[in-house]
Short mmCIF file of C-alpha atoms and ligand atoms in Angstrom, two decimals:
data_model
loop_
_atom_site.label_atom_id
_atom_site.label_comp_id
_atom_site.label_asym_id
_atom_site.label_seq_id
_atom_site.Cartn_x
_atom_site.Cartn_y
_atom_site.Cartn_z
CA THR X 1 -46.67 -64.21 -81.07
CA VAL X 2 -44.74 -60.49 -81.67
CA LYS X 3 -48.52 -58.74 -79.99
CA ALA X 4 -48.35 -60.52 -77.12
CA SER X 5 -44.31 -60.64 -76.33
CA GLY X 6 -44.81 -57.20 -76.97
CA ARG X 7 -47.75 -56.10 -75.29
CA ASP X 8 -45.31 -57.96 -71.84
CA GLY X 9 -42.86 -55.89 -72.35
CA TYR X 10 -40.47 -59.29 -74.18
CA ARG X 11 -40.15 -57.82 -77.22
CA PHE X 12 -35.61 -57.12 -77.92
CA TYR X 13 -35.47 -61.04 -76.28
CA GLU X 14 -35.77 -64.21 -78.73
CA PRO X 15 -38.30 -66.35 -78.50
CA SER X 16 -37.34 -69.48 -76.48
CA MET X 17 -35.73 -66.08 -73.66
CA HIS X 18 -39.25 -65.51 -73.54
CA ALA X 19 -40.30 -68.82 -73.27
CA ARG X 20 -37.00 -69.24 -70.61
CA ALA X 21 -38.60 -65.69 -68.16
CA LEU X 22 -41.68 -67.53 -67.78
CA THR X 23 -40.48 -70.66 -66.61
CA GLN X 24 -38.52 -69.01 -64.50
CA LEU X 25 -41.34 -66.78 -63.30
CA GLU X 26 -43.60 -69.10 -63.61
CA ARG X 27 -41.69 -71.49 -61.48
CA GLU X 28 -41.04 -68.60 -58.94
CA ARG X 29 -44.84 -68.41 -58.41
CA ASP X 30 -45.88 -72.56 -58.37
CA LEU X 31 -43.06 -72.36 -55.56
CA ARG X 32 -45.16 -69.18 -53.72
CA ARG X 33 -47.92 -70.51 -53.46
CA ALA X 34 -46.99 -74.13 -52.65
CA LEU X 35 -45.77 -72.54 -49.05
CA GLU X 36 -48.84 -70.70 -49.18
CA LEU X 37 -51.31 -73.53 -50.01
CA GLY X 38 -48.67 -76.04 -47.30
CA GLU X 39 -48.19 -78.27 -50.17
CA PHE X 40 -44.24 -79.10 -48.17
CA GLU X 41 -43.40 -81.88 -46.23
CA LEU X 42 -40.98 -82.87 -44.06
CA HIS X 43 -39.74 -86.66 -44.50
CA TYR X 44 -37.20 -87.94 -42.00
CA GLN X 45 -34.23 -89.88 -42.82
CA PRO X 46 -32.92 -92.50 -39.53
CA GLN X 47 -29.64 -91.90 -38.65
CA VAL X 48 -28.09 -94.88 -36.96
CA ASP X 49 -25.36 -95.13 -34.27
CA LEU X 50 -22.95 -97.62 -35.53
CA GLY X 51 -21.76 -98.91 -31.56
CA SER X 52 -25.37 -99.63 -30.27
CA GLY X 53 -27.12 -100.02 -33.53
CA ARG X 54 -29.90 -97.55 -32.55
CA LEU X 55 -31.65 -94.62 -34.06
CA SER X 56 -29.37 -91.60 -32.95
CA GLY X 57 -30.84 -89.04 -34.20
CA LEU X 58 -33.74 -88.03 -38.21
CA GLU X 59 -32.93 -85.70 -40.55
CA ALA X 60 -35.42 -83.80 -41.51
CA LEU X 61 -35.12 -83.52 -45.30
CA LEU X 62 -38.12 -81.55 -47.69
CA ARG X 63 -40.49 -83.05 -50.39
CA TRP X 64 -42.97 -80.49 -52.20
CA ARG X 65 -46.67 -82.43 -52.42
CA HIS X 66 -46.87 -81.25 -55.90
CA PRO X 67 -50.87 -81.39 -57.06
CA GLN X 68 -49.62 -82.45 -60.97
CA ARG X 69 -45.92 -83.05 -60.72
CA GLY X 70 -46.08 -85.76 -57.67
CA LEU X 71 -43.51 -85.74 -54.74
CA VAL X 72 -40.61 -83.65 -55.94
CA PRO X 73 -36.86 -83.88 -53.79
CA PRO X 74 -35.76 -80.71 -52.45
CA ASP X 75 -32.62 -80.21 -55.34
CA SER X 76 -35.55 -79.56 -58.02
CA PHE X 77 -36.75 -76.82 -56.44
CA ILE X 78 -34.19 -75.53 -53.27
CA PRO X 79 -31.67 -73.65 -55.82
CA LEU X 80 -34.82 -71.72 -57.89
CA ALA X 81 -35.78 -70.54 -53.54
CA GLU X 82 -32.16 -69.56 -52.59
CA GLU X 83 -32.31 -67.52 -56.12
CA THR X 84 -35.42 -66.27 -55.34
CA GLY X 85 -35.17 -65.62 -51.41
CA LEU X 86 -38.39 -68.02 -50.95
CA ILE X 87 -35.79 -69.90 -48.82
CA VAL X 88 -35.74 -67.66 -46.37
CA PRO X 89 -39.73 -68.33 -45.73
CA ILE X 90 -39.58 -71.96 -46.36
CA GLY X 91 -36.63 -72.63 -44.21
CA ALA X 92 -38.57 -70.70 -41.97
CA TRP X 93 -41.96 -73.51 -42.44
CA VAL X 94 -38.94 -75.80 -42.59
CA ILE X 95 -37.47 -75.00 -38.52
CA CYS X 96 -41.31 -74.43 -37.31
CA HIS X 97 -42.75 -77.49 -38.38
CA ALA X 98 -39.99 -80.06 -37.73
CA CYS X 99 -40.03 -78.34 -34.34
CA THR X 100 -43.84 -79.13 -33.75
CA GLN X 101 -43.45 -82.95 -35.21
CA LEU X 102 -41.34 -83.36 -32.73
CA ALA X 103 -43.26 -82.25 -29.35
CA ALA X 104 -46.26 -84.39 -31.10
CA TRP X 105 -44.13 -87.64 -30.47
CA ARG X 106 -42.67 -86.46 -27.05
CA ALA X 107 -46.79 -85.79 -26.06
CA ALA X 108 -47.34 -88.66 -27.35
CA GLY X 109 -44.83 -90.96 -25.48
CA LEU X 110 -42.38 -91.36 -28.86
CA ALA X 111 -38.69 -89.82 -26.42
CA PRO X 112 -37.67 -89.41 -30.38
CA PRO X 113 -34.41 -88.50 -29.94
CA ARG X 114 -32.79 -85.44 -31.75
CA VAL X 115 -33.87 -83.73 -34.92
CA ALA X 116 -31.79 -82.15 -37.79
CA VAL X 117 -32.79 -79.84 -39.85
CA ASN X 118 -31.02 -78.43 -43.12
CA LEU X 119 -29.89 -74.35 -42.97
CA SER X 120 -28.97 -73.12 -46.14
CA ALA X 121 -26.25 -70.33 -47.52
CA ARG X 122 -28.59 -67.47 -47.31
CA GLN X 123 -30.69 -68.59 -44.37
CA PHE X 124 -27.74 -68.82 -42.27
CA VAL X 125 -26.48 -65.55 -42.80
CA ARG X 126 -29.46 -63.21 -41.06
CA PRO X 127 -28.91 -61.46 -38.44
CA GLN X 128 -32.27 -62.78 -36.50
CA LEU X 129 -31.08 -66.42 -37.27
CA VAL X 130 -31.50 -67.30 -33.50
CA SER X 131 -34.37 -64.98 -32.56
CA GLU X 132 -36.37 -67.17 -34.94
CA ILE X 133 -35.03 -70.43 -34.33
CA LEU X 134 -35.88 -69.24 -29.98
CA ASP X 135 -38.71 -68.73 -30.13
CA ALA X 136 -39.71 -71.71 -33.05
CA VAL X 137 -38.00 -73.34 -29.88
CA GLY X 138 -40.15 -72.16 -27.33
CA ARG X 139 -43.14 -72.27 -28.76
CA ALA X 140 -43.45 -76.33 -29.63
CA GLY X 141 -41.79 -76.45 -24.89
CA LEU X 142 -38.66 -77.42 -26.65
CA ASP X 143 -35.60 -77.59 -24.77
CA VAL X 144 -33.24 -76.92 -27.07
CA SER X 145 -30.73 -78.95 -26.96
CA MET X 146 -32.86 -81.52 -29.31
CA LEU X 147 -32.57 -79.50 -32.49
CA GLU X 148 -29.38 -80.03 -34.77
CA LEU X 149 -28.93 -77.65 -37.53
CA GLU X 150 -26.56 -78.73 -40.83
CA ILE X 151 -24.49 -76.36 -42.42
CA THR X 152 -22.53 -77.01 -45.34
CA GLU X 153 -18.70 -77.16 -45.69
CA SER X 154 -20.19 -74.53 -48.57
CA ALA X 155 -21.90 -72.26 -46.99
CA LEU X 156 -19.74 -71.84 -43.76
CA MET X 157 -16.60 -71.13 -46.51
CA HIS X 158 -18.18 -67.26 -47.95
CA ASP X 159 -17.29 -65.37 -45.35
CA VAL X 160 -15.15 -67.72 -41.92
CA GLU X 161 -15.90 -65.10 -39.87
CA SER X 162 -18.98 -63.71 -40.22
CA ALA X 163 -19.80 -67.40 -40.31
CA ILE X 164 -17.75 -67.89 -37.27
CA ARG X 165 -19.49 -65.44 -35.30
CA GLN X 166 -22.45 -67.41 -36.40
CA MET X 167 -22.21 -70.20 -35.35
CA ASN X 168 -20.69 -68.98 -31.72
CA GLU X 169 -24.40 -67.22 -31.04
CA LEU X 170 -26.48 -70.86 -31.77
CA HIS X 171 -24.40 -72.67 -30.25
CA ASP X 172 -24.37 -69.86 -27.01
CA ALA X 173 -28.38 -70.67 -27.12
CA GLY X 174 -27.44 -74.60 -27.30
CA LEU X 175 -28.15 -75.52 -31.05
CA ARG X 176 -26.04 -78.25 -32.28
CA LEU X 177 -24.35 -77.83 -35.21
CA ALA X 178 -23.11 -79.92 -37.80
CA ILE X 179 -20.55 -79.71 -41.25
CA ASP X 180 -23.17 -81.37 -43.84
CA ASP X 181 -21.10 -82.66 -47.08
CA PHE X 182 -17.87 -82.34 -45.31
CA GLY X 183 -14.99 -83.33 -47.39
CA THR X 184 -16.65 -81.43 -51.03
CA GLY X 185 -15.84 -77.38 -48.98
CA TYR X 186 -12.18 -77.45 -48.97
CA SER X 187 -12.47 -75.55 -45.55
CA SER X 188 -8.81 -75.31 -44.27
CA LEU X 189 -8.29 -77.44 -41.04
CA ALA X 190 -7.18 -73.91 -39.07
CA TYR X 191 -11.15 -72.90 -39.46
CA LEU X 192 -12.45 -75.80 -38.70
CA GLN X 193 -11.19 -75.82 -35.55
CA ARG X 194 -12.35 -72.95 -34.31
CA PHE X 195 -16.57 -74.01 -35.93
CA PRO X 196 -17.71 -74.43 -33.18
CA VAL X 197 -19.71 -77.73 -34.80
CA GLY X 198 -20.42 -81.19 -32.42
CA LEU X 199 -20.54 -83.03 -35.20
CA LEU X 200 -18.89 -83.79 -38.96
CA LYS X 201 -20.93 -85.34 -41.75
CA ILE X 202 -19.07 -87.14 -44.26
CA ASP X 203 -20.39 -86.11 -47.87
CA ARG X 204 -21.98 -89.53 -49.13
CA THR X 205 -19.80 -89.43 -52.49
CA PHE X 206 -16.48 -90.25 -50.07
CA ILE X 207 -18.74 -93.18 -48.78
CA ALA X 208 -19.77 -94.31 -52.43
CA ASP X 209 -17.52 -96.79 -54.06
CA MET X 210 -14.58 -96.21 -50.22
CA THR X 211 -14.73 -100.27 -50.46
CA THR X 212 -12.97 -100.33 -54.46
CA ASN X 213 -11.54 -96.52 -54.11
CA HIS X 214 -8.31 -95.94 -52.42
CA ALA X 215 -8.90 -92.00 -52.30
CA ASN X 216 -11.78 -92.21 -51.15
CA ALA X 217 -11.05 -94.40 -48.23
CA ALA X 218 -8.49 -92.92 -47.72
CA ILE X 219 -10.48 -89.35 -46.46
CA ALA X 220 -13.29 -91.11 -45.41
CA ARG X 221 -9.87 -92.68 -42.98
CA THR X 222 -8.68 -89.38 -42.21
CA VAL X 223 -12.50 -87.31 -41.87
CA VAL X 224 -12.42 -90.09 -38.96
CA GLN X 225 -9.50 -88.95 -36.82
CA LEU X 226 -10.35 -85.27 -37.74
CA ALA X 227 -12.96 -85.94 -35.76
CA GLN X 228 -11.61 -88.21 -32.85
CA ASN X 229 -8.10 -86.04 -33.32
CA LEU X 230 -10.53 -82.16 -32.54
CA GLY X 231 -13.15 -83.99 -30.02
CA LEU X 232 -15.94 -84.05 -33.51
CA GLN X 233 -18.11 -86.51 -33.21
CA VAL X 234 -18.86 -87.85 -36.77
CA LEU X 235 -21.13 -89.43 -39.10
CA ALA X 236 -21.17 -91.21 -42.61
CA GLU X 237 -23.30 -89.65 -45.03
CA GLY X 238 -25.27 -92.11 -48.20
CA VAL X 239 -24.57 -96.01 -46.44
CA GLU X 240 -25.47 -98.46 -48.59
CA GLU X 241 -23.50 -100.62 -48.74
CA ARG X 242 -22.38 -103.36 -45.37
CA ALA X 243 -19.16 -103.16 -46.01
CA GLN X 244 -19.22 -99.85 -46.04
CA VAL X 245 -20.83 -99.67 -42.52
CA GLN X 246 -18.18 -102.98 -42.08
CA MET X 247 -15.58 -100.37 -42.50
CA LEU X 248 -16.82 -97.46 -41.54
CA ARG X 249 -16.72 -99.29 -38.00
CA ALA X 250 -13.09 -100.23 -38.15
CA LEU X 251 -12.37 -96.31 -38.84
CA GLY X 252 -13.95 -95.61 -35.84
CA CYS X 253 -17.26 -93.68 -36.99
CA HIS X 254 -19.77 -93.10 -34.17
CA PHE X 255 -23.30 -93.54 -36.84
CA ALA X 256 -24.38 -93.60 -40.27
CA GLN X 257 -27.46 -92.40 -42.57
CA GLY X 258 -27.93 -94.39 -46.29
CA TRP X 259 -30.65 -96.53 -47.84
CA LEU X 260 -28.97 -99.93 -46.18
CA PHE X 261 -30.81 -98.66 -43.05
CA ALA X 262 -33.48 -96.53 -43.67
CA ARG X 263 -34.38 -93.45 -46.49
CA ALA X 264 -36.55 -90.65 -45.38
CA LEU X 265 -39.76 -91.87 -44.20
CA GLU X 266 -42.75 -90.46 -43.72
CA PRO X 267 -44.06 -88.79 -40.33
CA ALA X 268 -46.57 -92.42 -39.70
CA ALA X 269 -43.12 -94.70 -41.09
CA VAL X 270 -41.18 -92.76 -38.02
CA GLU X 271 -43.49 -93.68 -35.30
CA GLN X 272 -43.62 -96.86 -36.19
CA LEU X 273 -39.95 -97.22 -35.98
CA LEU X 274 -40.15 -95.07 -32.26
CA ARG X 275 -42.18 -97.93 -30.61
CA ALA X 276 -39.97 -100.23 -32.26
CA GLU X 277 -37.07 -98.64 -30.59
CA ARG X 278 -39.25 -97.85 -27.74
CA SER X 279 -40.13 -101.57 -26.35
CA GLY X 280 -35.99 -102.83 -27.13
CA LYS X 281 -36.83 -103.60 -31.35
CA ARG X 282 -34.99 -102.79 -33.54
CA LEU X 283 -36.93 -102.01 -36.85
CA LEU X 284 -32.77 -100.88 -38.00
CA THR X 285 -31.58 -104.41 -37.82
CA PRO X 286 -31.86 -105.74 -40.45
CA ALA X 287 -28.79 -104.37 -42.61
CA THR X 288 -26.32 -104.75 -39.15
CA ALA X 289 -27.58 -107.72 -38.16
CA ALA X 290 -24.36 -109.23 -40.31
CA LEU X 291 -22.14 -107.39 -38.17
P1 LIG B 301 -28.41 -83.57 -47.62
O1 LIG B 301 -28.74 -82.94 -46.52
O2 LIG B 301 -26.72 -83.61 -47.86
O3 LIG B 301 -29.45 -84.25 -47.39
C1 LIG B 301 -28.14 -86.20 -47.80
C2 LIG B 301 -29.57 -86.60 -49.04
O4 LIG B 301 -28.63 -87.82 -49.43
C3 LIG B 301 -30.73 -86.36 -49.75
O5 LIG B 301 -31.82 -85.84 -50.24
C4 LIG B 301 -31.41 -87.71 -48.82
O6 LIG B 301 -32.45 -88.30 -48.93
C5 LIG B 301 -30.09 -88.72 -49.42
N1 LIG B 301 -29.34 -89.65 -49.12
C6 LIG B 301 -29.83 -90.43 -48.10
N2 LIG B 301 -29.18 -92.16 -47.76
C7 LIG B 301 -28.89 -91.84 -49.81
C8 LIG B 301 -27.99 -93.56 -49.68
O7 LIG B 301 -27.71 -94.40 -48.99
N3 LIG B 301 -27.59 -93.01 -51.29
C9 LIG B 301 -28.32 -91.73 -51.54
N4 LIG B 301 -28.23 -92.24 -53.10
N5 LIG B 301 -28.81 -90.81 -51.57
C10 LIG B 301 -29.25 -90.76 -50.15
P2 LIG B 301 -32.60 -85.02 -50.49
O8 LIG B 301 -33.96 -85.63 -49.37
O9 LIG B 301 -32.59 -85.60 -52.09
O10 LIG B 301 -32.09 -83.87 -49.99
C11 LIG B 301 -31.26 -83.31 -50.99
C12 LIG B 301 -30.32 -81.72 -50.37
O11 LIG B 301 -31.69 -81.22 -50.50
C13 LIG B 301 -30.12 -82.61 -48.97
O12 LIG B 301 -28.76 -82.93 -48.64
C14 LIG B 301 -29.56 -80.71 -48.42
O13 LIG B 301 -28.25 -79.87 -49.15
C15 LIG B 301 -30.96 -79.77 -49.72
N6 LIG B 301 -32.15 -80.14 -48.58
C16 LIG B 301 -33.27 -81.27 -48.39
N7 LIG B 301 -34.07 -80.88 -47.48
C17 LIG B 301 -33.60 -79.34 -46.83
C18 LIG B 301 -34.19 -78.33 -46.04
O14 LIG B 301 -35.08 -78.61 -45.27
N8 LIG B 301 -33.32 -76.83 -46.66
C19 LIG B 301 -32.20 -76.71 -46.95
N9 LIG B 301 -31.56 -75.74 -47.47
N10 LIG B 301 -31.97 -77.95 -48.40
C20 LIG B 301 -32.64 -79.28 -47.94
MG1 LIG B 302 -27.54 -82.71 -44.95
MG1 LIG B 303 -25.50 -84.27 -46.50
MG1 LIG B 304 -25.76 -83.07 -49.99
#
């Protein structure tokens, strides 16, 4: 292996480092190829209005349909995509694809609610972001207000002044903004008031054990009150139990999203849901019926 590694210019590295380096390169090449070969898919997780029990939105969640590894969740490739910068073209694909899908549902007479897409920190800081999103929305013939952008609290806190400028541009263009994983990013309340966002998404770590963990219940309650005081809407992520729904409704939380209602669904399953919603049936009720 000395000969082989010498040829690759890795001779000064430990064999294990060589293997790791190659793996990283291979993974990067795989990811780049996945985009070229069209191996990415968007699945959509329903968001529910806790007042009416109706569908209020869909969050687009990225999946990689890998020929050998099967359906790969984003947590196992987004970090590499961020490191390598591949998140920029991948993220552009996500925005285009979500717009095309939304337009197709509308053309089929399925008046879908809005669709939310996740933006990574590296996408968010690009000056071209607003015009690229407006292009994608325009090409699909959509109203810009049907698209919501989710940005994690930690992505906003890198450079707050630039983040506020970028958010204002997006907001002025008519896009809806949400802060994702809220409660995990240490944002100062003084800043929150300057962010032109409409929705706070309470991170699921606070929801997971809120019925038994007083500290997390207190955080959830505080975020709901904060949202109400600032005139923002608030959504609980990762709702898995009815008891959580009861508690969240009592707190005055507007929306919820979680496996109790539905997992991220393939487009065909979303269509069924949209048809049911259109005809007044409630596919999301098995969970909400008991409320
Ligand atoms: P996120 O934006 O906070 O999305 C919510 C994640 O929680 C999703 O994981 C969803 O499937 C999962 N989830 C939803 N309900 C429940 C529940 O009741 N219990 C539990 N345990 N989990 C639940 P997913 O799809 O694996 O995505 C993970 C993260 O990857 C996302 O977190 C988001 O940060 C990122 N991501 C997904 N799609 C994209 C994308 O298109 N672009 C970027 N930049 N990031 C993405
Ligand atoms: Mg999200
Ligand atoms: Mg989240
Ligand atoms: Mg997350």
